[in-house]
Coordinates of C-alpha atoms in Angstrom, one line a residue:
M138 CA -244.9 -23.4 61.5
S139 CA -243.9 -22.5 65.1
Q140 CA -241.1 -24.9 66.6
Q141 CA -244.0 -26.0 69.2
S142 CA -246.2 -27.4 66.5
T143 CA -243.4 -29.4 64.8
V144 CA -243.5 -32.2 67.6
P145 CA -246.7 -33.8 68.5
E146 CA -248.2 -32.7 71.9
H147 CA -247.7 -36.2 73.6
H148 CA -244.0 -36.0 72.6
V149 CA -243.7 -32.9 75.0
H150 CA -246.1 -34.2 77.8
V151 CA -244.4 -37.7 78.3
E152 CA -245.8 -39.7 81.1
P153 CA -243.0 -41.0 83.4
S154 CA -242.3 -44.6 82.0
V155 CA -239.6 -47.2 83.0
I156 CA -237.1 -47.5 80.4
N157 CA -236.4 -51.1 79.5
D158 CA -233.3 -52.7 81.0
F159 CA -230.5 -51.5 78.5
D160 CA -227.8 -51.5 80.9
L161 CA -226.2 -47.8 80.4
D162 CA -223.1 -48.9 83.0
V163 CA -221.1 -48.7 79.8
V164 CA -218.3 -46.6 81.1
D165 CA -217.9 -48.5 84.0
E166 CA -216.3 -51.5 83.0
A167 CA -214.0 -49.9 80.6
L168 CA -212.9 -47.4 83.5
H169 CA -212.3 -50.4 85.7
H170 CA -210.8 -52.6 83.0
P171 CA -208.7 -50.4 80.9
D172 CA -206.4 -53.3 79.7
K173 CA -209.2 -55.1 78.2
A174 CA -208.9 -55.4 74.5
E175 CA -212.4 -56.0 73.7
Y176 CA -216.1 -56.5 75.2
T177 CA -219.0 -58.4 73.9
D178 CA -222.7 -57.1 74.6
H179 CA -225.8 -59.1 75.0
F180 CA -226.5 -58.6 71.4
G181 CA -223.5 -60.5 70.3
F182 CA -221.6 -57.4 69.3
T183 CA -217.8 -57.5 69.9
V184 CA -216.0 -54.1 70.3
Q185 CA -212.6 -53.6 69.9
V186 CA -210.9 -50.9 72.2
R187 CA -207.6 -49.0 72.5
T188 CA -206.3 -48.1 75.8
D189 CA -205.2 -44.3 76.6
N190 CA -201.6 -45.2 76.3
E191 CA -202.3 -46.8 72.8
Y192 CA -204.2 -43.6 72.0
D193 CA -201.5 -41.3 73.5
A194 CA -199.2 -42.9 71.1
D195 CA -200.8 -41.4 68.2
T196 CA -201.6 -37.9 69.6
T197 CA -200.0 -34.7 70.6
D198 CA -200.1 -33.0 73.8
S199 CA -202.1 -29.9 72.3
E200 CA -204.9 -32.1 71.5
Y201 CA -206.9 -31.6 74.5
E202 CA -207.4 -28.6 76.9
D203 CA -205.6 -28.9 80.2
A204 CA -208.2 -30.1 82.8
S205 CA -207.3 -27.3 85.0
S206 CA -208.6 -24.6 82.4
V207 CA -212.0 -26.0 82.5
K208 CA -214.2 -23.1 83.7
N209 CA -217.5 -23.9 85.8
K210 CA -219.6 -21.1 84.8
S211 CA -222.9 -20.3 86.5
P212 CA -224.7 -19.8 84.1
P213 CA -222.5 -20.2 81.1
Q214 CA -221.7 -17.1 79.0
K215 CA -224.6 -16.9 76.3
D216 CA -223.5 -13.9 74.5
T217 CA -220.1 -15.5 73.2
A218 CA -219.5 -18.3 70.9
A219 CA -217.7 -21.4 72.1
V220 CA -214.0 -21.5 73.0
V221 CA -212.1 -23.0 70.2
P222 CA -209.0 -25.3 71.4
E223 CA -205.9 -24.2 69.9
D224 CA -205.5 -26.3 66.9
P225 CA -205.7 -30.0 68.2
V226 CA -204.2 -32.5 66.0
L227 CA -206.4 -35.6 65.5
P228 CA -204.8 -38.9 65.9
D229 CA -204.5 -41.6 63.2
S230 CA -207.2 -43.5 65.0
C231 CA -209.1 -41.9 67.6
S232 CA -211.4 -45.0 68.7
S233 CA -212.6 -45.8 72.2
S234 CA -215.3 -48.2 73.3
I235 CA -216.7 -48.6 76.7
I236 CA -219.4 -51.3 77.5
N237 CA -220.0 -53.7 80.3
A238 CA -221.7 -57.3 79.9
N239 CA -225.2 -56.0 79.3
E240 CA -224.7 -53.1 76.9
D241 CA -222.1 -51.9 74.5
W242 CA -221.3 -48.2 74.2
Q243 CA -218.9 -47.2 71.3
L244 CA -217.0 -44.1 70.9
I245 CA -215.6 -44.2 67.5
S246 CA -214.0 -41.4 65.5
S247 CA -214.3 -41.5 61.7
T248 CA -211.3 -41.1 59.3
P249 CA -208.8 -38.7 60.8
I250 CA -208.0 -35.3 59.1
K251 CA -204.3 -35.0 58.4
T252 CA -204.2 -31.2 59.0
S253 CA -203.4 -29.3 62.1
T254 CA -206.7 -28.1 62.7
S255 CA -209.7 -30.5 62.9
Y256 CA -212.8 -30.1 60.8
Y257 CA -214.9 -29.6 63.9
D258 CA -212.5 -26.6 65.0
M259 CA -212.8 -25.0 61.6
L260 CA -216.6 -25.1 61.8
I261 CA -216.7 -23.8 65.4
S262 CA -214.3 -21.1 64.4
K263 CA -216.3 -20.1 61.6
C264 CA -219.4 -19.9 63.6
T265 CA -217.5 -17.8 66.1
R266 CA -216.6 -15.3 63.4
S267 CA -220.2 -14.8 62.1
S268 CA -222.1 -12.4 64.3
N269 CA -225.5 -12.0 62.2
D270 CA -227.6 -13.8 64.8
S271 CA -229.9 -11.1 66.2
E272 CA -232.5 -11.6 63.8
K273 CA -233.3 -15.3 64.2
Q274 CA -232.9 -15.0 68.0
A275 CA -235.3 -12.0 67.9
Q276 CA -237.8 -14.2 65.9
L277 CA -237.4 -17.0 68.3
K278 CA -238.1 -14.6 71.3
Q279 CA -241.2 -13.2 69.6
E280 CA -242.5 -16.6 68.7
T281 CA -242.1 -17.8 72.4
S282 CA -243.5 -14.8 73.8
H283 CA -246.8 -15.2 71.7
N284 CA -246.9 -18.9 72.5
L285 CA -246.6 -17.6 76.3
E286 CA -249.4 -15.0 75.8
L287 CA -251.7 -18.1 74.2
L288 CA -250.8 -20.3 77.1
K289 CA -251.5 -17.6 79.5
E290 CA -255.0 -17.0 78.1
K291 CA -255.7 -20.9 78.3
S292 CA -254.3 -21.1 82.1
L293 CA -255.8 -18.2 83.9
Q294 CA -256.6 -20.5 86.7
Q295 CA -252.9 -21.3 87.5
E296 CA -251.9 -18.8 89.7
E297 CA -248.6 -20.6 90.4
T298 CA -247.0 -19.7 87.1
D299 CA -245.5 -16.2 87.2
W300 CA -246.2 -15.4 83.3
E301 CA -244.6 -11.8 83.8
F302 CA -241.2 -13.3 85.1
W303 CA -241.2 -15.9 82.2
S304 CA -242.0 -13.0 79.8
N305 CA -238.8 -11.3 81.2
V306 CA -236.8 -14.4 80.8
I307 CA -237.9 -14.9 77.2
S308 CA -237.0 -11.1 76.6
D309 CA -233.7 -11.0 78.5
F310 CA -232.5 -14.3 79.9
D311 CA -228.8 -13.3 80.8
R312 CA -230.2 -10.1 82.8
V313 CA -232.9 -11.9 84.6
H314 CA -230.5 -14.9 85.6
R315 CA -227.8 -12.4 86.8
T316 CA -230.1 -10.0 88.6
E317 CA -233.0 -12.3 90.0
Q318 CA -231.2 -15.6 90.4
A319 CA -233.0 -16.6 93.6
K320 CA -236.5 -16.1 92.2
F321 CA -235.3 -17.9 89.0
R322 CA -234.3 -20.8 91.0
R323 CA -237.5 -20.9 92.9
L324 CA -239.6 -20.9 89.6
L325 CA -237.3 -23.5 88.1
G326 CA -238.3 -25.6 91.0
V327 CA -241.8 -25.0 90.3
G328 CA -241.1 -25.9 86.6
V329 CA -240.9 -24.0 83.4
P330 CA -243.9 -24.1 81.1
S331 CA -243.7 -27.4 79.5
S332 CA -245.3 -26.6 76.2
L333 CA -242.5 -23.8 75.8
R334 CA -239.6 -26.0 77.2
G335 CA -238.1 -26.5 73.8
M336 CA -238.2 -22.7 72.8
L337 CA -236.9 -21.9 76.2
W338 CA -234.0 -24.3 76.1
Q339 CA -233.0 -22.4 72.7
I340 CA -233.3 -19.1 74.2
F341 CA -231.2 -20.2 77.5
S342 CA -228.4 -21.8 75.2
N343 CA -228.5 -19.1 72.6
S344 CA -228.6 -21.6 70.1
K345 CA -229.9 -19.5 67.4
S346 CA -226.6 -17.7 67.4
N347 CA -225.3 -18.5 64.0
S348 CA -228.3 -20.9 63.7
E349 CA -228.6 -20.4 59.8
L350 CA -224.8 -21.3 59.3
I351 CA -225.1 -24.3 61.3
E352 CA -228.5 -25.5 60.0
N353 CA -227.1 -25.2 56.5
E354 CA -224.0 -27.1 57.5
Y355 CA -226.5 -29.7 58.8
R356 CA -228.4 -29.9 55.7
E357 CA -225.2 -30.6 53.8
L358 CA -223.8 -33.2 56.3
L359 CA -227.2 -35.3 55.8
N360 CA -226.0 -35.6 52.1
S361 CA -222.8 -37.3 53.3
T362 CA -222.1 -40.6 54.5
S363 CA -220.7 -41.3 58.0
S364 CA -218.6 -44.2 58.8
H365 CA -220.9 -44.9 62.0
E366 CA -224.1 -45.1 60.1
K367 CA -224.6 -48.9 60.9
L368 CA -224.1 -48.5 64.6
I369 CA -226.1 -45.6 64.8
R370 CA -229.0 -47.2 63.1
R371 CA -228.4 -50.4 65.4
D372 CA -228.9 -48.5 68.5
L373 CA -232.0 -46.4 67.3
S374 CA -234.4 -48.9 68.8
R375 CA -232.7 -49.0 72.0
T376 CA -233.3 -45.1 72.7
F377 CA -236.5 -44.6 74.7
P378 CA -238.0 -47.9 73.2
N379 CA -241.3 -47.3 75.3
L380 CA -241.8 -44.0 73.7
D381 CA -244.3 -43.8 70.7
Y382 CA -242.2 -41.2 69.0
F383 CA -239.0 -43.5 68.9
K384 CA -240.5 -47.0 68.9
E385 CA -241.5 -47.4 65.2
P386 CA -238.4 -48.5 62.9
G387 CA -238.2 -45.9 60.2
G388 CA -240.5 -43.8 61.8
E389 CA -240.1 -39.9 62.2
G390 CA -238.6 -40.1 65.5
Q391 CA -235.9 -42.6 64.6
E392 CA -235.1 -40.9 61.3
M393 CA -234.7 -37.6 63.2
L394 CA -232.6 -39.0 65.8
F395 CA -230.5 -40.9 63.0
N396 CA -230.3 -37.6 61.0
V397 CA -228.9 -35.6 64.0
I398 CA -226.3 -38.0 65.5
K399 CA -225.0 -38.8 62.0
A400 CA -224.6 -35.2 61.1
Y401 CA -222.8 -34.6 64.5
S402 CA -220.6 -37.8 63.7
L403 CA -219.4 -35.9 60.4
F404 CA -219.4 -32.4 62.3
D405 CA -217.0 -33.6 65.1
P406 CA -214.8 -36.7 63.7
Q407 CA -212.7 -36.6 67.0
V408 CA -216.0 -37.5 69.1
G409 CA -217.4 -39.5 66.1
Y410 CA -220.2 -41.7 67.7
C411 CA -220.9 -42.6 71.1
Q412 CA -224.1 -44.6 72.1
G413 CA -224.8 -42.2 75.1
L414 CA -225.4 -39.3 72.8
H415 CA -228.6 -41.1 71.8
F416 CA -230.4 -40.2 74.9
V417 CA -229.3 -36.4 75.0
V418 CA -230.4 -35.9 71.5
G419 CA -233.7 -38.0 72.1
V420 CA -234.6 -35.5 74.6
L421 CA -233.9 -32.4 72.6
L422 CA -236.1 -34.1 69.8
L423 CA -239.1 -34.5 72.0
H424 CA -239.2 -30.5 72.2
M425 CA -237.9 -29.2 68.9
P426 CA -237.3 -30.2 65.3
D427 CA -233.9 -32.0 64.2
E428 CA -232.3 -28.7 62.8
A429 CA -232.8 -26.8 66.2
A430 CA -231.9 -30.1 68.0
F431 CA -228.4 -30.1 66.1
C432 CA -227.9 -26.3 66.9
V433 CA -228.7 -26.8 70.6
L434 CA -226.4 -30.1 70.6
I435 CA -223.5 -28.1 69.3
K436 CA -224.1 -25.6 72.1
L437 CA -224.1 -28.5 74.8
M438 CA -221.1 -30.0 73.4
S439 CA -219.0 -26.9 73.1
Q440 CA -220.5 -24.3 75.3
Y441 CA -221.6 -26.5 78.3
D442 CA -218.4 -28.7 78.0
L443 CA -220.5 -31.8 77.2
R444 CA -218.1 -32.6 74.4
G445 CA -215.2 -33.7 77.0
Q446 CA -217.4 -36.5 78.2
F447 CA -217.5 -38.2 74.7
T448 CA -214.0 -37.7 73.4
P449 CA -211.9 -40.7 73.3
Q450 CA -210.2 -40.1 76.7
M451 CA -213.3 -38.8 78.3
E452 CA -211.4 -36.3 80.2
T453 CA -214.4 -34.3 81.4
L454 CA -216.4 -37.3 82.5
H455 CA -213.5 -38.4 84.7
E456 CA -213.2 -34.9 86.1
R457 CA -216.8 -35.0 86.9
L458 CA -216.9 -38.2 88.6
F459 CA -213.8 -37.1 90.8
Q460 CA -215.7 -33.8 91.8
F461 CA -218.8 -35.8 92.8
N462 CA -216.6 -38.4 94.7
Q463 CA -215.2 -35.9 96.7
L464 CA -218.4 -33.8 97.3
L465 CA -220.2 -37.1 98.3
L466 CA -217.2 -37.4 100.9
H467 CA -218.0 -33.8 101.9
F468 CA -221.5 -33.7 102.2
L469 CA -222.7 -37.2 102.9
P470 CA -219.5 -39.0 104.5
Q471 CA -221.4 -41.9 105.9
V472 CA -222.6 -42.8 102.5
H473 CA -219.4 -42.6 101.0
R474 CA -217.8 -44.9 103.7
H475 CA -220.4 -47.2 103.3
L476 CA -220.0 -47.4 99.5
D477 CA -216.1 -47.5 99.9
A478 CA -216.5 -50.4 102.3
Q479 CA -218.8 -52.1 99.7
G480 CA -216.2 -51.6 97.0
V481 CA -218.7 -49.6 95.1
L482 CA -217.1 -46.8 92.9
A483 CA -218.7 -43.7 91.5
T484 CA -217.9 -45.1 88.0
M485 CA -220.2 -48.2 88.5
Y486 CA -223.2 -46.0 88.7
A487 CA -222.9 -42.3 88.1
S488 CA -221.2 -42.4 84.8
Q489 CA -224.5 -42.7 83.1
W490 CA -225.9 -40.0 84.9
F491 CA -223.1 -37.5 83.4
M492 CA -223.2 -38.9 80.1
T493 CA -226.9 -38.7 79.5
L494 CA -227.8 -36.0 81.8
F495 CA -230.0 -38.4 83.6
A496 CA -231.7 -39.4 80.5
Y497 CA -231.3 -43.0 80.8
R498 CA -233.5 -45.0 83.0
C499 CA -234.6 -42.0 84.8
P500 CA -238.3 -40.8 84.3
L501 CA -238.7 -38.3 81.6
D502 CA -240.2 -35.6 83.7
L503 CA -237.1 -35.7 85.9
V504 CA -235.0 -35.7 83.0
F505 CA -236.7 -32.7 81.6
R506 CA -236.0 -30.7 84.9
V507 CA -232.5 -31.9 84.7
F508 CA -232.3 -30.3 81.4
D509 CA -233.8 -27.0 82.4
L510 CA -231.0 -26.5 85.2
V511 CA -228.3 -27.7 82.8
F512 CA -229.2 -25.0 80.4
V513 CA -229.6 -22.4 83.0
E514 CA -226.7 -23.3 85.2
G515 CA -224.2 -25.2 83.1
S516 CA -223.6 -29.0 83.1
Q517 CA -221.8 -28.9 86.8
I518 CA -225.4 -28.9 88.1
V519 CA -225.7 -32.7 87.3
I520 CA -223.3 -33.0 90.4
N521 CA -225.9 -31.4 92.5
F522 CA -228.7 -33.8 91.0
A523 CA -226.4 -36.6 91.8
L524 CA -226.1 -35.6 95.4
A525 CA -229.6 -35.0 95.9
L526 CA -230.3 -38.6 94.7
M527 CA -227.8 -39.9 97.2
K528 CA -229.0 -37.9 99.9
K529 CA -232.7 -38.9 99.3
N530 CA -232.0 -42.3 99.2
Q531 CA -229.2 -42.5 102.0
Q532 CA -231.0 -44.9 104.3
V533 CA -231.8 -47.3 101.7
I534 CA -228.1 -47.0 100.6
L535 CA -226.8 -47.6 104.0
S536 CA -228.9 -50.8 104.4
L537 CA -227.6 -52.5 101.0
E538 CA -224.6 -54.4 100.0
F539 CA -222.5 -54.9 96.9
E540 CA -225.0 -56.7 94.6
S541 CA -227.9 -55.1 96.0
L542 CA -226.4 -51.5 95.7
L543 CA -225.6 -52.0 92.0
E544 CA -229.1 -53.3 91.6
F545 CA -230.7 -50.1 93.3
F546 CA -228.6 -47.8 91.4
S547 CA -229.5 -49.4 88.2
S548 CA -233.2 -49.8 88.7
N549 CA -234.9 -48.0 91.8
I550 CA -232.8 -45.0 92.8
F551 CA -235.2 -42.5 91.0
D552 CA -238.5 -44.0 92.6
A553 CA -238.0 -41.4 95.6
Y554 CA -238.6 -38.7 93.1
K555 CA -240.9 -40.3 90.3
D556 CA -244.0 -38.3 91.6
N557 CA -242.2 -35.1 92.8
A558 CA -240.0 -33.7 90.3
C559 CA -240.3 -30.1 92.0
Q560 CA -238.6 -31.4 95.0
F561 CA -235.9 -33.2 92.9
V562 CA -235.0 -29.6 91.7
Q563 CA -235.3 -28.1 95.1
D564 CA -232.9 -30.7 96.9
A565 CA -230.3 -30.2 93.9
Y566 CA -230.3 -26.5 94.7
S567 CA -229.9 -27.2 98.3
F568 CA -226.4 -28.1 97.8
D569 CA -224.3 -24.9 97.7
I570 CA -221.3 -25.8 95.8
P571 CA -219.4 -22.8 95.1
P572 CA -217.5 -22.4 91.6
R573 CA -214.3 -21.8 93.2
L574 CA -214.6 -25.4 95.1
L575 CA -215.3 -27.0 91.6
Q576 CA -212.2 -25.2 90.4
K577 CA -210.4 -26.6 93.4
L578 CA -211.4 -30.0 92.8
S579 CA -210.5 -29.8 89.2
K580 CA -207.1 -28.9 90.2
Q581 CA -206.9 -31.6 92.6
Y582 CA -208.0 -34.2 89.7
V583 CA -205.3 -32.7 87.5
L584 CA -202.8 -33.6 90.2
E585 CA -204.6 -36.9 90.8
A586 CA -204.9 -37.8 87.1
A587 CA -201.0 -36.8 86.6
R588 CA -200.2 -39.1 89.8
I589 CA -202.3 -41.9 88.3
A590 CA -200.8 -41.2 85.0
K591 CA -197.3 -41.4 86.4
I592 CA -198.4 -44.5 88.3
Q593 CA -199.8 -46.1 85.1
S594 CA -196.9 -45.1 83.2
M595 CA -194.6 -46.9 85.9
E596 CA -197.1 -49.9 85.7
D597 CA -196.9 -49.8 82.1
N598 CA -193.1 -49.9 82.2
M599 CA -193.0 -52.5 84.7
K600 CA -195.4 -54.5 82.8
R601 CA -193.2 -54.1 79.6
E602 CA -190.2 -55.2 81.7
N603 CA -192.1 -58.1 83.3
I604 CA -193.1 -59.1 80.0
E605 CA -189.5 -59.1 78.7
L606 CA -188.2 -60.8 81.9
T607 CA -191.1 -63.3 81.4
E608 CA -189.9 -63.9 78.0
Q609 CA -186.3 -64.2 79.2
V610 CA -187.5 -66.9 82.1
K611 CA -189.3 -68.9 79.3
K612 CA -186.2 -68.9 77.3
L613 CA -184.0 -69.5 80.2
K614 CA -186.7 -72.3 81.2
K615 CA -186.6 -73.6 77.7
S616 CA -182.7 -73.5 77.8
Y617 CA -182.6 -75.1 81.2
K618 CA -185.1 -77.9 79.9
T619 CA -182.8 -78.6 77.1
L620 CA -179.8 -78.7 79.4
E621 CA -181.5 -80.8 81.6
L622 CA -182.4 -83.2 79.0
E623 CA -178.9 -83.1 77.6
H624 CA -177.9 -83.7 81.4
Q625 CA -180.0 -86.7 81.4
D626 CA -178.5 -88.2 78.4
V627 CA -175.0 -87.3 79.5
A628 CA -175.9 -89.0 83.0
K629 CA -177.3 -92.1 81.2
Q630 CA -174.4 -92.3 79.0
M631 CA -172.0 -92.1 82.1
I632 CA -174.1 -94.9 83.6
D633 CA -173.9 -96.9 80.5
A634 CA -170.1 -96.3 80.4
K635 CA -169.6 -97.2 84.0
M636 CA -171.6 -100.2 83.7
S637 CA -169.8 -101.1 80.5
M638 CA -166.5 -100.4 82.2
A639 CA -167.6 -102.7 85.1
S640 CA -168.6 -105.5 82.7
L641 CA -165.0 -105.2 80.7
A642 CA -163.0 -105.3 84.1
A643 CA -165.0 -108.3 85.1
E644 CA -164.3 -109.8 81.7
N645 CA -160.9 -108.5 82.1
Q646 CA -160.3 -110.3 85.2
Q647 CA -161.9 -113.5 83.8
L648 CA -159.5 -113.3 80.8
K649 CA -156.4 -112.8 83.0
H650 CA -157.5 -115.9 85.1
E651 CA -157.9 -117.9 81.9
L652 CA -154.8 -116.7 80.6
N653 CA -152.8 -117.8 83.8
Q654 CA -154.4 -121.1 83.4
M655 CA -153.4 -121.4 79.8
K656 CA -149.9 -120.3 80.6
R657 CA -149.6 -123.1 83.3
E658 CA -150.9 -125.6 80.9
M659 CA -148.8 -124.4 78.2
V660 CA -145.8 -125.0 80.6
K661 CA -146.9 -128.5 81.3
I662 CA -147.6 -129.0 77.5
K663 CA -144.2 -127.7 76.7
A664 CA -142.6 -129.8 79.4
S665 CA -144.4 -133.0 78.0
M666 CA -143.7 -132.0 74.5
D667 CA -139.9 -131.6 75.4
D668 CA -139.9 -135.4 76.7
E669 CA -141.9 -136.5 73.6
S670 CA -139.9 -134.8 71.2
H671 CA -136.6 -135.9 72.5
Y672 CA -138.0 -139.5 72.4
R673 CA -139.3 -139.2 69.0
F674 CA -136.1 -137.4 67.9
S675 CA -133.9 -140.4 69.0
E676 CA -136.3 -142.7 67.3
L677 CA -136.3 -140.7 64.2
A678 CA -132.6 -140.6 64.3
S679 CA -132.5 -144.4 64.6
Q680 CA -134.9 -144.6 61.8
N681 CA -133.1 -142.1 59.9
A682 CA -129.6 -144.1 60.3
Q683 CA -131.4 -147.2 59.4
L684 CA -132.9 -145.4 56.2
V685 CA -129.4 -144.2 55.3
G686 CA -128.1 -147.8 55.3
D687 CA -131.2 -148.9 53.1
N688 CA -130.7 -145.9 50.8
S689 CA -126.8 -146.8 50.5
E690 CA -127.9 -150.5 49.7
L691 CA -130.3 -149.2 47.1
Q692 CA -127.8 -147.0 45.8
D693 CA -125.5 -149.9 45.2
R694 CA -128.2 -151.7 43.5
L695 CA -129.2 -148.8 41.4
S696 CA -125.6 -148.6 40.4
E697 CA -125.4 -152.2 39.4
L698 CA -128.9 -151.8 37.5
E699 CA -127.5 -149.1 36.0
S700 CA -124.4 -150.8 34.6
A701 CA -126.8 -153.8 33.7
L702 CA -129.0 -151.4 31.9
I703 CA -125.8 -149.8 29.9
D704 CA -124.8 -153.2 28.9
M705 CA -128.1 -154.1 27.6
K706 CA -128.5 -150.9 25.8
L707 CA -125.1 -151.5 24.1
K708 CA -126.2 -155.0 23.2
Y709 CA -129.4 -153.6 22.0
A710 CA -127.7 -151.1 19.8
E711 CA -125.5 -153.9 18.2
S712 CA -128.5 -156.2 17.8
E713 CA -130.2 -153.1 16.0
N714 CA -127.1 -152.5 13.8
D715 CA -126.9 -156.1 13.1
Y716 CA -130.7 -156.1 12.1
E717 CA -130.1 -153.0 9.8
V718 CA -127.1 -154.9 8.2
M719 CA -129.2 -158.0 7.7
K720 CA -132.2 -156.0 6.6
Q721 CA -129.9 -154.2 3.8
K722 CA -128.6 -157.6 2.8
L723 CA -132.2 -158.9 2.4
H724 CA -133.3 -155.9 0.4
E725 CA -130.3 -156.4 -2.0
A726 CA -131.0 -160.0 -2.2
Q727 CA -134.6 -159.3 -3.1
K728 CA -133.3 -156.6 -5.8
L729 CA -131.0 -159.3 -7.3
S730 CA -133.8 -161.7 -7.4
L731 CA -135.9 -159.5 -9.1
F732 CA -133.1 -158.7 -11.7
K733 CA -132.6 -162.3 -12.4
K734 CA -136.2 -163.0 -13.4

């Protein structure tokens, strides 16, 4: 079965449609609020994020390539495999999320690999060492050429299509692009044969290189479980919701989309899952089977340098935005000044363009043209398209203010080209941006990023010091409050003591006064008592003398009575003695009388 027939015809020729209002300004809020800990989208999902500083604490300097080494190729080298970074060390947790108030975009890595070389690097290195790719590449070219001939037979009236040129492109893309660049660009403006677009993208990207190895790996990864499956499935319905191919839950489109993104999250754990990837993969699936889409996705991420837009620090995205902003100042200074005056930064509207290659909210016929040029010229061509949009809408942009500008960038900026995709490509090519200029801007970005990083580091240090000083101030305030309370208590005690002393002093004065009065009274009493005691003493002395006389008399009488008593006792003793004698005589007499009887 040919690749062309694997996707229904209506999936290839898609009418321009307005994608529903899922906000893709996911990068913007995170780029402007790096210190924010979490975001909540309109679906109620809460996403935890880590700052670049938190991420840097877990990683090494060798994890990412220096931004100054990024090569802006025009076109990228198709006959060599992807450049493999030198043994990056995965962090313990490489999780980053970027969302705004209307939509959440998560960049989450899976379980880290505890080795010096990541799983992704090993696979890319394995693919690089293998060179047995000519057979499948030749089959793809033959099949594309055959489909080109069939299309040519059905379209004999279309003189605008240079069938011979496209046949040469299919046979030797690198040579044609190198030797006939002007004609190639002109025909790209007219448009590639739409029914051959998927095959041409594979030829341009040389995705059949090592495709058998990658497809086998893809099938093996489908049998594994990704930690991001729940998040991936949650976002399936948000990707091209108006297209029949992706609309039905559990349908072929959503399942293919789930498989490719799940497999890549396992293939490249450092990137893991990012919601913006849905749109890139969705465009590929509209033109080729899932296995081929996975191979092309790997080429886009590694060879076309899209991977740096989805890694946790998004270094390539930041670089592209810097280049775009500087080129906007160069080519459209009036627009740049107006946006700067309104406070509208490139990160507020252009992030979604670079992350999804314009696949979000842009009419699909324009998106397909962007992908055509990306595969031919390289991912830096997105800058040309962004400048073309700004120039085409220059008058409108200059007439709008902040809120209206954001609304315009979000919804209406593509209206100027929605019926003229050819003009979109031609306007993009009208900007002559030499690779050396992009390299120069890359170097400036590195210097600017280093300066900002230094400032950020200083700010972080100042924030830490501020936190420490704040804690010290809190402690001092607490201590001061305690001392103030203690001072109030002491002051109150002192006041109470003073009042008590004053009361005691008054009482003391009163007592002294009373004491003096008592002393005076005592003196008076003593004087009166002395007179009275003298009088009474005299009286008592007189009474005592009288009593002494009386006592003498009584003593005399007592002596007389004692003498009388003695006499009486003697007389009583004599009478007692006489009585006993008489009694004795009576008793003897009674005895005699008894004898006589």
